[in-house]
PDB file of C-alpha atoms and ligand atoms in Angstrom:
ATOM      1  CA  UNK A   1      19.702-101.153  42.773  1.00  0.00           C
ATOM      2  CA  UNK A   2      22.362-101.086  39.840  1.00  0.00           C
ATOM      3  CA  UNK A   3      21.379-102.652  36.238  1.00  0.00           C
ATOM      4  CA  UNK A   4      24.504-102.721  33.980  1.00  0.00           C
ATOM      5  CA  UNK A   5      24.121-103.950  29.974  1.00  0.00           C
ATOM      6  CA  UNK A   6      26.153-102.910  26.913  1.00  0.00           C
ATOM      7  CA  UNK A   7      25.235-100.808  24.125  1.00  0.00           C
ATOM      8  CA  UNK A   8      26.791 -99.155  21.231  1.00  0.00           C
ATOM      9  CA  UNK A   9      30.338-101.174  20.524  1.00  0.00           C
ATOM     10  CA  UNK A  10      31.972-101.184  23.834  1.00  0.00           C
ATOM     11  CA  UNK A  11      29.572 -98.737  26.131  1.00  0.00           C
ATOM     12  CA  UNK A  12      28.102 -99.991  29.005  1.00  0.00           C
ATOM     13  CA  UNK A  13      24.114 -98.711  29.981  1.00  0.00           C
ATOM     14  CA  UNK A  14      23.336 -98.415  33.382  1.00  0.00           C
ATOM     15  CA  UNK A  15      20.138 -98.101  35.570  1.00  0.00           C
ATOM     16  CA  UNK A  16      20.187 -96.415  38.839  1.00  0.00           C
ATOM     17  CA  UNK A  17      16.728 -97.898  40.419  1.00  0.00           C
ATOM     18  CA  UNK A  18      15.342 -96.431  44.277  1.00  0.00           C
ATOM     19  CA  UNK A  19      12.208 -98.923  44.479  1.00  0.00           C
ATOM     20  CA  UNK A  20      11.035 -96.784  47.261  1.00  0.00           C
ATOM     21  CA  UNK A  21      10.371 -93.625  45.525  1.00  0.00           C
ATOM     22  CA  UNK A  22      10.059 -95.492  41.781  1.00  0.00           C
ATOM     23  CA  UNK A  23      12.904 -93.508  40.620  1.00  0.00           C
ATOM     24  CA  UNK A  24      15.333 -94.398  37.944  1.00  0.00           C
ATOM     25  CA  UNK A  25      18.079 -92.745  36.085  1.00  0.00           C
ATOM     26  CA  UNK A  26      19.689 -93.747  33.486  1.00  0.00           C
ATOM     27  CA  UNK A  27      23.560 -92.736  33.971  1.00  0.00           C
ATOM     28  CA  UNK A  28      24.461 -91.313  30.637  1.00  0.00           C
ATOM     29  CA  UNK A  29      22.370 -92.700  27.094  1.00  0.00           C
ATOM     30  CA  UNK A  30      24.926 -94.027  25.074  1.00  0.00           C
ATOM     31  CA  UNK A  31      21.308 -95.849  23.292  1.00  0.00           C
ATOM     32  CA  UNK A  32      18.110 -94.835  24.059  1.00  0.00           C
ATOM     33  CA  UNK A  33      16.469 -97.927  22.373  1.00  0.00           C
ATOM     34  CA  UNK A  34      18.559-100.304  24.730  1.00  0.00           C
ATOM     35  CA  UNK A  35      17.953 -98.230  27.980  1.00  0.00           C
ATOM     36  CA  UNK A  36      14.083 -98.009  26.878  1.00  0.00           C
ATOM     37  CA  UNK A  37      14.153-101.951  26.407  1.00  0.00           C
ATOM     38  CA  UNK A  38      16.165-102.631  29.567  1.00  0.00           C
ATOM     39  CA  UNK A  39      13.068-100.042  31.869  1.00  0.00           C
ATOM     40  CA  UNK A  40      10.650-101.944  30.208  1.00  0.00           C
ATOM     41  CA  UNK A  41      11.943-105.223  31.068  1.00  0.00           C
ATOM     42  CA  UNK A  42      12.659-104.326  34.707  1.00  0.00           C
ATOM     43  CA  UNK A  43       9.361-102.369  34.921  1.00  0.00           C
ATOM     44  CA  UNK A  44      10.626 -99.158  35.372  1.00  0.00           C
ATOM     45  CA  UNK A  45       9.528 -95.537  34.374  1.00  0.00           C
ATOM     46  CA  UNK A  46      12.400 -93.887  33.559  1.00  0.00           C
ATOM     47  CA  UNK A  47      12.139 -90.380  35.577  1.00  0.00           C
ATOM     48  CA  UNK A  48      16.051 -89.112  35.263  1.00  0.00           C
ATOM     49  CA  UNK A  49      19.292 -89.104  33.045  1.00  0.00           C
ATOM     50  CA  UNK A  50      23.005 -88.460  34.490  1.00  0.00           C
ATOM     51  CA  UNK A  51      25.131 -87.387  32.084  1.00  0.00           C
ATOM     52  CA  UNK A  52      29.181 -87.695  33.133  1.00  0.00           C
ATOM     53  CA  UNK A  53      30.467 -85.572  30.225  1.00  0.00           C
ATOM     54  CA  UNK A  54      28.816 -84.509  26.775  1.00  0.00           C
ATOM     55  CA  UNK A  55      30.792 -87.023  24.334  1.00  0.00           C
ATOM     56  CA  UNK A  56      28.168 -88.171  21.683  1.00  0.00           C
ATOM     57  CA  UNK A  57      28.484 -91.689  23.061  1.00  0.00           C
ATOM     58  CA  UNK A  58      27.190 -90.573  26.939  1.00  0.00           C
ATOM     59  CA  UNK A  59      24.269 -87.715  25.870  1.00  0.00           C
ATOM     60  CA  UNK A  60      23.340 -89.487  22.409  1.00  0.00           C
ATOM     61  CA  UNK A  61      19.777 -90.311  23.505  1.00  0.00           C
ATOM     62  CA  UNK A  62      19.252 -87.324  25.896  1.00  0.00           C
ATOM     63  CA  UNK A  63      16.648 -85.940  23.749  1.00  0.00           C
ATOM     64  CA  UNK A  64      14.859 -88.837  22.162  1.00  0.00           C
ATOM     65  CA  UNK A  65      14.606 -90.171  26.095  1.00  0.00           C
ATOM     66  CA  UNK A  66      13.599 -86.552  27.295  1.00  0.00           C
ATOM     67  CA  UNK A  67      11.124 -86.295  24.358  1.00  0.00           C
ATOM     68  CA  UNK A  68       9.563 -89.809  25.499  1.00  0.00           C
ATOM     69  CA  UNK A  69       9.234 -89.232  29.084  1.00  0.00           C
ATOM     70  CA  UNK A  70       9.498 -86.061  30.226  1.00  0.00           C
ATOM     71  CA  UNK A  71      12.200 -86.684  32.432  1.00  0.00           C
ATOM     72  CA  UNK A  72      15.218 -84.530  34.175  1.00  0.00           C
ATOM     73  CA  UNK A  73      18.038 -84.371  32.904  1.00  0.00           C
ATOM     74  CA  UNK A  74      21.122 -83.732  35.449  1.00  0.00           C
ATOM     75  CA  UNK A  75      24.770 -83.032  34.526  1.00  0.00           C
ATOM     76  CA  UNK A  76      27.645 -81.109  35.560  1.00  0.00           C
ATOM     77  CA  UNK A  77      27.564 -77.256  35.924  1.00  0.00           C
ATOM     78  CA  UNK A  78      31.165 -76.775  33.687  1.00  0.00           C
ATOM     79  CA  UNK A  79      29.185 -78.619  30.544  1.00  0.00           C
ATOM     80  CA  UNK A  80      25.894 -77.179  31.388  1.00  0.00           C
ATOM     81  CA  UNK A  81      26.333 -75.800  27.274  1.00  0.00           C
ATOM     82  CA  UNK A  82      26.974 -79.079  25.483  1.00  0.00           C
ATOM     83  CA  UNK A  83      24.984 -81.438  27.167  1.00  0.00           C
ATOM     84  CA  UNK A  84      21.483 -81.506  25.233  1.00  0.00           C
ATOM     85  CA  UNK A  85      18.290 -81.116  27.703  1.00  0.00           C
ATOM     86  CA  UNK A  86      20.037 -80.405  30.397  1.00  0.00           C
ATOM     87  CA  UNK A  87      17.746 -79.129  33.594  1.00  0.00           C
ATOM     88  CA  UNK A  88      19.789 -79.294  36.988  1.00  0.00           C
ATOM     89  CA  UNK A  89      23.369 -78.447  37.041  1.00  0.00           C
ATOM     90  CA  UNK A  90      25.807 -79.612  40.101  1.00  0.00           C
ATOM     91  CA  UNK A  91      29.207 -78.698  40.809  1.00  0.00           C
ATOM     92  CA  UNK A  92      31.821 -80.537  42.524  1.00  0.00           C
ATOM     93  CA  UNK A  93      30.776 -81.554  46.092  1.00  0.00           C
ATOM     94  CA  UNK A  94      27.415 -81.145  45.744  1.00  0.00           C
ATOM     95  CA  UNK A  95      25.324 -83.825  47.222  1.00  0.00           C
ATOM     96  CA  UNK A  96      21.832 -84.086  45.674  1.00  0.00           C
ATOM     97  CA  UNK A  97      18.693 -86.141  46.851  1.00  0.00           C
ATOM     98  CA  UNK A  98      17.410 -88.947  44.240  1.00  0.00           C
ATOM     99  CA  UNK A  99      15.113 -90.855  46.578  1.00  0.00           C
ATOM    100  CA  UNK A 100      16.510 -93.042  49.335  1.00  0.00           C
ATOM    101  CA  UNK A 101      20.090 -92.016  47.902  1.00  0.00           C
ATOM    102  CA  UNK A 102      22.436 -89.447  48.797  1.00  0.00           C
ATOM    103  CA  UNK A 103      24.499 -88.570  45.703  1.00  0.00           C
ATOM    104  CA  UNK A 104      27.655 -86.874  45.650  1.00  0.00           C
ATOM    105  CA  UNK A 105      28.892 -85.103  42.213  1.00  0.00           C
ATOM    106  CA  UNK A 106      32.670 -85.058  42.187  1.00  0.00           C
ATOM    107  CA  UNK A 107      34.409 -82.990  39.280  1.00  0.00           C
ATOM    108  CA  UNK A 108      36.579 -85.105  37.430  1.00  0.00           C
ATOM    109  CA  UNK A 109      38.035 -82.797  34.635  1.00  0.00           C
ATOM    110  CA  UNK A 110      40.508 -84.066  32.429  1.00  0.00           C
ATOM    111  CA  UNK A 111      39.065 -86.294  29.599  1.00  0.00           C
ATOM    112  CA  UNK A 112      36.567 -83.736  28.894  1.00  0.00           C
ATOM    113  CA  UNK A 113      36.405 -80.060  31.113  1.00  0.00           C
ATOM    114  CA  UNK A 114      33.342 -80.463  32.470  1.00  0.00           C
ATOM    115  CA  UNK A 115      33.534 -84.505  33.170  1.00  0.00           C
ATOM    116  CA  UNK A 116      31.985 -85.649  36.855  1.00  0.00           C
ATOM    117  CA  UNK A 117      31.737 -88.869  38.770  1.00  0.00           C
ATOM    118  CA  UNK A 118      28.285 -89.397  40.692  1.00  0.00           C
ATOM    119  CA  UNK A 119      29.157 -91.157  44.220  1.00  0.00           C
ATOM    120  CA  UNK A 120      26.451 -92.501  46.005  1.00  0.00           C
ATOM    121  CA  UNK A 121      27.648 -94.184  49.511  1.00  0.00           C
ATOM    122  CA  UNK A 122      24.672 -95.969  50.532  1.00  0.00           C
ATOM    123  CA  UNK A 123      25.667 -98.458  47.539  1.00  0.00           C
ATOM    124  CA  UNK A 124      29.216 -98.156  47.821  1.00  0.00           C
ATOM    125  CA  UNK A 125      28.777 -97.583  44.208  1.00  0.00           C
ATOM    126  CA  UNK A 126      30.319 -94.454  42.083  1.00  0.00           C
ATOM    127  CA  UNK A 127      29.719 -93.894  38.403  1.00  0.00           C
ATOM    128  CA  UNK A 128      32.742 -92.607  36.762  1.00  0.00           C
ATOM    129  CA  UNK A 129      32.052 -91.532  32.949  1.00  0.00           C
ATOM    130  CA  UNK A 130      35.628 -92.025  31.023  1.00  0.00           C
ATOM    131  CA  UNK A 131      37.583 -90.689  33.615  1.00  0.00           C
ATOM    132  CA  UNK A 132      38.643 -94.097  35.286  1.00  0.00           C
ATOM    133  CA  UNK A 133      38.265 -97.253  33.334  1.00  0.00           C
ATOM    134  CA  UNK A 134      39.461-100.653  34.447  1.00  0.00           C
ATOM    135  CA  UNK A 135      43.098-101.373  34.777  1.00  0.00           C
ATOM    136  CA  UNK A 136      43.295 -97.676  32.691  1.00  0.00           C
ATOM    137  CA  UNK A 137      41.986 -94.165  32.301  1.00  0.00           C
ATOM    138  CA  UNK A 138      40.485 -92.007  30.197  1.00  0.00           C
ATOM    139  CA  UNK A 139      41.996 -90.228  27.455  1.00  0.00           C
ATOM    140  CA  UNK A 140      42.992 -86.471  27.612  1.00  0.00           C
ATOM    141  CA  UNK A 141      41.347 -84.616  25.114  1.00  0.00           C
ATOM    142  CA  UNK A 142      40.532 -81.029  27.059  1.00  0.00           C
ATOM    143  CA  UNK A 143      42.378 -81.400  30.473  1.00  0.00           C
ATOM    144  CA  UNK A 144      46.126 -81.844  31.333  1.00  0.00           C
ATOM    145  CA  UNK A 145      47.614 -84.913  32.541  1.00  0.00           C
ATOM    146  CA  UNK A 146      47.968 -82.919  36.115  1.00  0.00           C
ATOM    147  CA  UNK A 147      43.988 -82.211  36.350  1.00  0.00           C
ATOM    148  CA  UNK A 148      43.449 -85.823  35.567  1.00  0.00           C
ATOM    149  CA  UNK A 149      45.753 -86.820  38.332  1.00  0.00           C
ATOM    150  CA  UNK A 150      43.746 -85.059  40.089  1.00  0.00           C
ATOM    151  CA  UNK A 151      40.589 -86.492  39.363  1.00  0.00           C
ATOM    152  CA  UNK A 152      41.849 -89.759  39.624  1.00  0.00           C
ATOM    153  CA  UNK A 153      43.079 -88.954  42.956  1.00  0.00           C
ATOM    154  CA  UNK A 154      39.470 -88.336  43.922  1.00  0.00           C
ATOM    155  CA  UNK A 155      38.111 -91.155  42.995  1.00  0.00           C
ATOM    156  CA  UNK A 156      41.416 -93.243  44.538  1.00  0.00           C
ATOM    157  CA  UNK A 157      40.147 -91.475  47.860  1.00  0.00           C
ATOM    158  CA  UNK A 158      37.247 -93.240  48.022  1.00  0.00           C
ATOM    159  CA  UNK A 159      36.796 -96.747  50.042  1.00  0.00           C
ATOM    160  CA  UNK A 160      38.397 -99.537  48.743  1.00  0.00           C
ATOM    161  CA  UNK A 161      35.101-101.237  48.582  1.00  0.00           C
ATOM    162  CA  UNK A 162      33.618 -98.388  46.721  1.00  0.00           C
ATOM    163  CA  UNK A 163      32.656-100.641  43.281  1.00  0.00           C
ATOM    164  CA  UNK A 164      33.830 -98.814  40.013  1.00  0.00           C
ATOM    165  CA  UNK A 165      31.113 -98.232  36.886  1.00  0.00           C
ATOM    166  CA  UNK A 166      33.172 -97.261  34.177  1.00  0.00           C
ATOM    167  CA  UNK A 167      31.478 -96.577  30.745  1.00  0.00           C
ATOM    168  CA  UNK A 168      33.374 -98.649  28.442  1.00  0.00           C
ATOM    169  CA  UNK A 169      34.376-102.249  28.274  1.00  0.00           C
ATOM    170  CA  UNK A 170      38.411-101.528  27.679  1.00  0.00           C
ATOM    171  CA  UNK A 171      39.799-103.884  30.601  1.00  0.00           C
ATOM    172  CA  UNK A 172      41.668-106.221  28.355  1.00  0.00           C
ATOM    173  CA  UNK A 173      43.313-103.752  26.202  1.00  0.00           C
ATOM    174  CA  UNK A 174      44.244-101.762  29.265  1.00  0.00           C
ATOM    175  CA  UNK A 175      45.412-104.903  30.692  1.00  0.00           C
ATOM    176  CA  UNK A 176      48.157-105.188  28.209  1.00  0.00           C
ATOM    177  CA  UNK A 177      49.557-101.862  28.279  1.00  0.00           C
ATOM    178  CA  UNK A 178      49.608-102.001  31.973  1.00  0.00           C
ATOM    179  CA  UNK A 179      51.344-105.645  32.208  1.00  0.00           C
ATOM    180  CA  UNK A 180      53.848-103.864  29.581  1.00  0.00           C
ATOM    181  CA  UNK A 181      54.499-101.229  32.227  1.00  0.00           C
ATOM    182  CA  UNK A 182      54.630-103.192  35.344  1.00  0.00           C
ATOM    183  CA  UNK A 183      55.277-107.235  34.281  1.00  0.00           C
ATOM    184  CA  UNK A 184      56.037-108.780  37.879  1.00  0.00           C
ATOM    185  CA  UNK A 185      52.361-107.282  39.692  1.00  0.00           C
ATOM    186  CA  UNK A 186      50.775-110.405  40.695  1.00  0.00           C
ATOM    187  CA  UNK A 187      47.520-108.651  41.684  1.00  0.00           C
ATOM    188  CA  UNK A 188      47.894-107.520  38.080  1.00  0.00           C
ATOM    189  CA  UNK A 189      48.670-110.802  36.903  1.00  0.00           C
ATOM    190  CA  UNK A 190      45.786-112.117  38.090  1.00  0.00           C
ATOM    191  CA  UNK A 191      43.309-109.703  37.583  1.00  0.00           C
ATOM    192  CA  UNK A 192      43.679-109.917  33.785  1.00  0.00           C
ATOM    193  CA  UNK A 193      43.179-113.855  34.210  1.00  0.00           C
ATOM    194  CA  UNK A 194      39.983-113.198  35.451  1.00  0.00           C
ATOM    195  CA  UNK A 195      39.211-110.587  32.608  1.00  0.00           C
ATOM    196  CA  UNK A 196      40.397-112.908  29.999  1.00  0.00           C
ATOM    197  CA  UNK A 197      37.735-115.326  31.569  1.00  0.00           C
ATOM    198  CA  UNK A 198      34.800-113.010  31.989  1.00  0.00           C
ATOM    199  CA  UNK A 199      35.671-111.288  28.456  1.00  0.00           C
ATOM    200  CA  UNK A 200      35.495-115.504  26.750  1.00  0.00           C
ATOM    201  CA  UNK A 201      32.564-116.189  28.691  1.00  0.00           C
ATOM    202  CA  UNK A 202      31.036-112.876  27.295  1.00  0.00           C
ATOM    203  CA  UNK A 203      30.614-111.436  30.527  1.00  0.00           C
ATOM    204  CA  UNK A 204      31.692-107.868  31.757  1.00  0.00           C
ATOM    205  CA  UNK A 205      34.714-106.956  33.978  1.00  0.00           C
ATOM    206  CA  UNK A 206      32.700-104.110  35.074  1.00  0.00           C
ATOM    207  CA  UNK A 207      32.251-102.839  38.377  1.00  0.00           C
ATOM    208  CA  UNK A 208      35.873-103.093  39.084  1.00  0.00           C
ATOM    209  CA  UNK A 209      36.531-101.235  42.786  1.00  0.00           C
ATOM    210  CA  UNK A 210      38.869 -99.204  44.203  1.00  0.00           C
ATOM    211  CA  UNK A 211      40.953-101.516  46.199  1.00  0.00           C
ATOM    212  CA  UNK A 212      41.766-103.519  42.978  1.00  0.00           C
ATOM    213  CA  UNK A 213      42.479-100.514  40.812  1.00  0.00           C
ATOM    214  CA  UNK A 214      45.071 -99.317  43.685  1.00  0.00           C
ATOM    215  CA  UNK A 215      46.942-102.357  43.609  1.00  0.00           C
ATOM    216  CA  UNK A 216      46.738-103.396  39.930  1.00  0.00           C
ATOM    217  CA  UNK A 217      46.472 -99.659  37.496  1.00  0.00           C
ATOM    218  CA  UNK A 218      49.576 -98.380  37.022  1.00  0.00           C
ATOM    219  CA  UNK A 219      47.227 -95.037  35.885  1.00  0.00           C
ATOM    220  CA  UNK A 220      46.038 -95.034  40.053  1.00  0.00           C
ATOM    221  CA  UNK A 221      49.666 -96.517  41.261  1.00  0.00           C
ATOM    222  CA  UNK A 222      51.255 -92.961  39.577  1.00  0.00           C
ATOM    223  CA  UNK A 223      53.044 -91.336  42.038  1.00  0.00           C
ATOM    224  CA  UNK A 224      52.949 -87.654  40.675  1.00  0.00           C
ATOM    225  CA  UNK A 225      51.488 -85.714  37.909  1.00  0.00           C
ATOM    226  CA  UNK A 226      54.519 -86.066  36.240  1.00  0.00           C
ATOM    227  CA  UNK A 227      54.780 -89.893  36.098  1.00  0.00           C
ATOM    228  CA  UNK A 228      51.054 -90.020  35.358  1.00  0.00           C
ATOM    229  CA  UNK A 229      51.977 -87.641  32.210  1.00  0.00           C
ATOM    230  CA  UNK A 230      54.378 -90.147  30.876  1.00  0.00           C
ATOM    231  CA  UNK A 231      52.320 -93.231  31.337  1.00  0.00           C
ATOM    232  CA  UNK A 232      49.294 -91.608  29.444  1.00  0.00           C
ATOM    233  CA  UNK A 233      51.321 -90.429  26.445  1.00  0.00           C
ATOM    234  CA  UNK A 234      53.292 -94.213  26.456  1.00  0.00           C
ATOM    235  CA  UNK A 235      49.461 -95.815  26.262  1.00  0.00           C
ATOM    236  CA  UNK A 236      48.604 -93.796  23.837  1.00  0.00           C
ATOM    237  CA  UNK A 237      51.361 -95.119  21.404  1.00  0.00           C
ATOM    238  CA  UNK A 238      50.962 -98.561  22.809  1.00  0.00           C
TER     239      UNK A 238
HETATM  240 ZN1  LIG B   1      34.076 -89.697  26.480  1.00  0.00          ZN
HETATM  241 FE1  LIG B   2      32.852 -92.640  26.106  1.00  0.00          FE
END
């Protein structure tokens, strides 16, 4: 079971509940308050964090949460050094037992060079960090454009059902800079009509899922690491 809220200015919280075992990560803690607040309400002990990547934004509350409960705190073996608290390392391809859930870390370098995705099929469900956002990516500020290709291409791999928790609420802006890049998509077209009425309704466009992303983000549509290169530095001076 999958609780999503929003914290910070445009980070999204999420809760990654097994009610057989009474586990429940947090992936990432953008706000430890909020993610406190949002176990409470549910009526969960918080027992694990996930971190993606160590941005400030995604390990903020590591310790505060860690002091608090004693949990475990799981992350990526490449960041193992900047990620505060951090107890179990995986690398990519490891698959890792969190009650009734099989989950799969997948190495996604390229915003950061550590960054991983956490892929757990029983829920068709992957957490992906800042590495894939909505109708974008994220930015490059250790990898190259070809490693985030890459890692995109991972994720792209995965069923089209697979649903798509991104950590930031960026679909509308990335909506723009993609209809600037590819104006006749009508999967686009209509995809951002359905953001523009979530976003005014105060809702979130998040999970978005594969099958959308391939037809509608021009960052998943790239061809080659190349063509990916030049659409990253042209939405960067959008
Ligand atoms: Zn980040
Ligand atoms: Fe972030």
């Amino acid at each position: 079971m999958i609780h999503i809220f929003p914290c910070l200015s445009d980070n999204y919280g999420f809760l990654l509940h097994d009610p057989i075992s009474r586990l429940t990560a947090s992936i990432d803690s953008p706000d430890a308050t909020e993610i406190d607040k949002q176990c409470t309400d549910h009526g969960y002990t918080l027992t694990h964090i996930f971190n993606t990547h160590h941005h400030f934004d995604h390990v903020g509350g590591n310790l505060e949460l860690k002091q608090k409960h004693g949990l475990t705190i799981i992350g990526p073996k490449d960041d193992e050094a900047r990620i505060p608290g951090i107890d179990v390392t995986y690398a990519d391809g490891d698959i890792f037992k969190f009650g009734q859930f099989d989950i799969h870390m997948i190495a996604t370098p390229g915003h950061t060079k550590g960054h991983c995705a956490y892929y757990i099929p029983k829920l068709a469900s992957a957490f992906v960090g800042d590495t894939l956002f909505a109708l974008g990516c994220g930015r490059l500020f250790e990898g190259s454009a070809a490693q985030m290709f890459d890692s995109i291409g991972k994720l792209r791999a995965l069923p089209d059902a697979t649903k798509i928790y991104c950590a930031h609420e960026y679909t509308l802006a990335n909506g723009a800079f993609a209809l600037s890049v590819d104006p006749h998509n009508e999967d686009l077209q209509a995809y951002m009509e359905t953001a523009k009425d979530l976003r005014a309704q105060g809702q979130a466009t998040i999970p978005t899922n594969i099958a959308r992303e391939k037809s509608a983000n021009p960052f998943v549509r790239a061809k080659n690491a190349l063509e990916f290169a030049t659409l990253r530095q042209a939405k960067d001076n959008f």
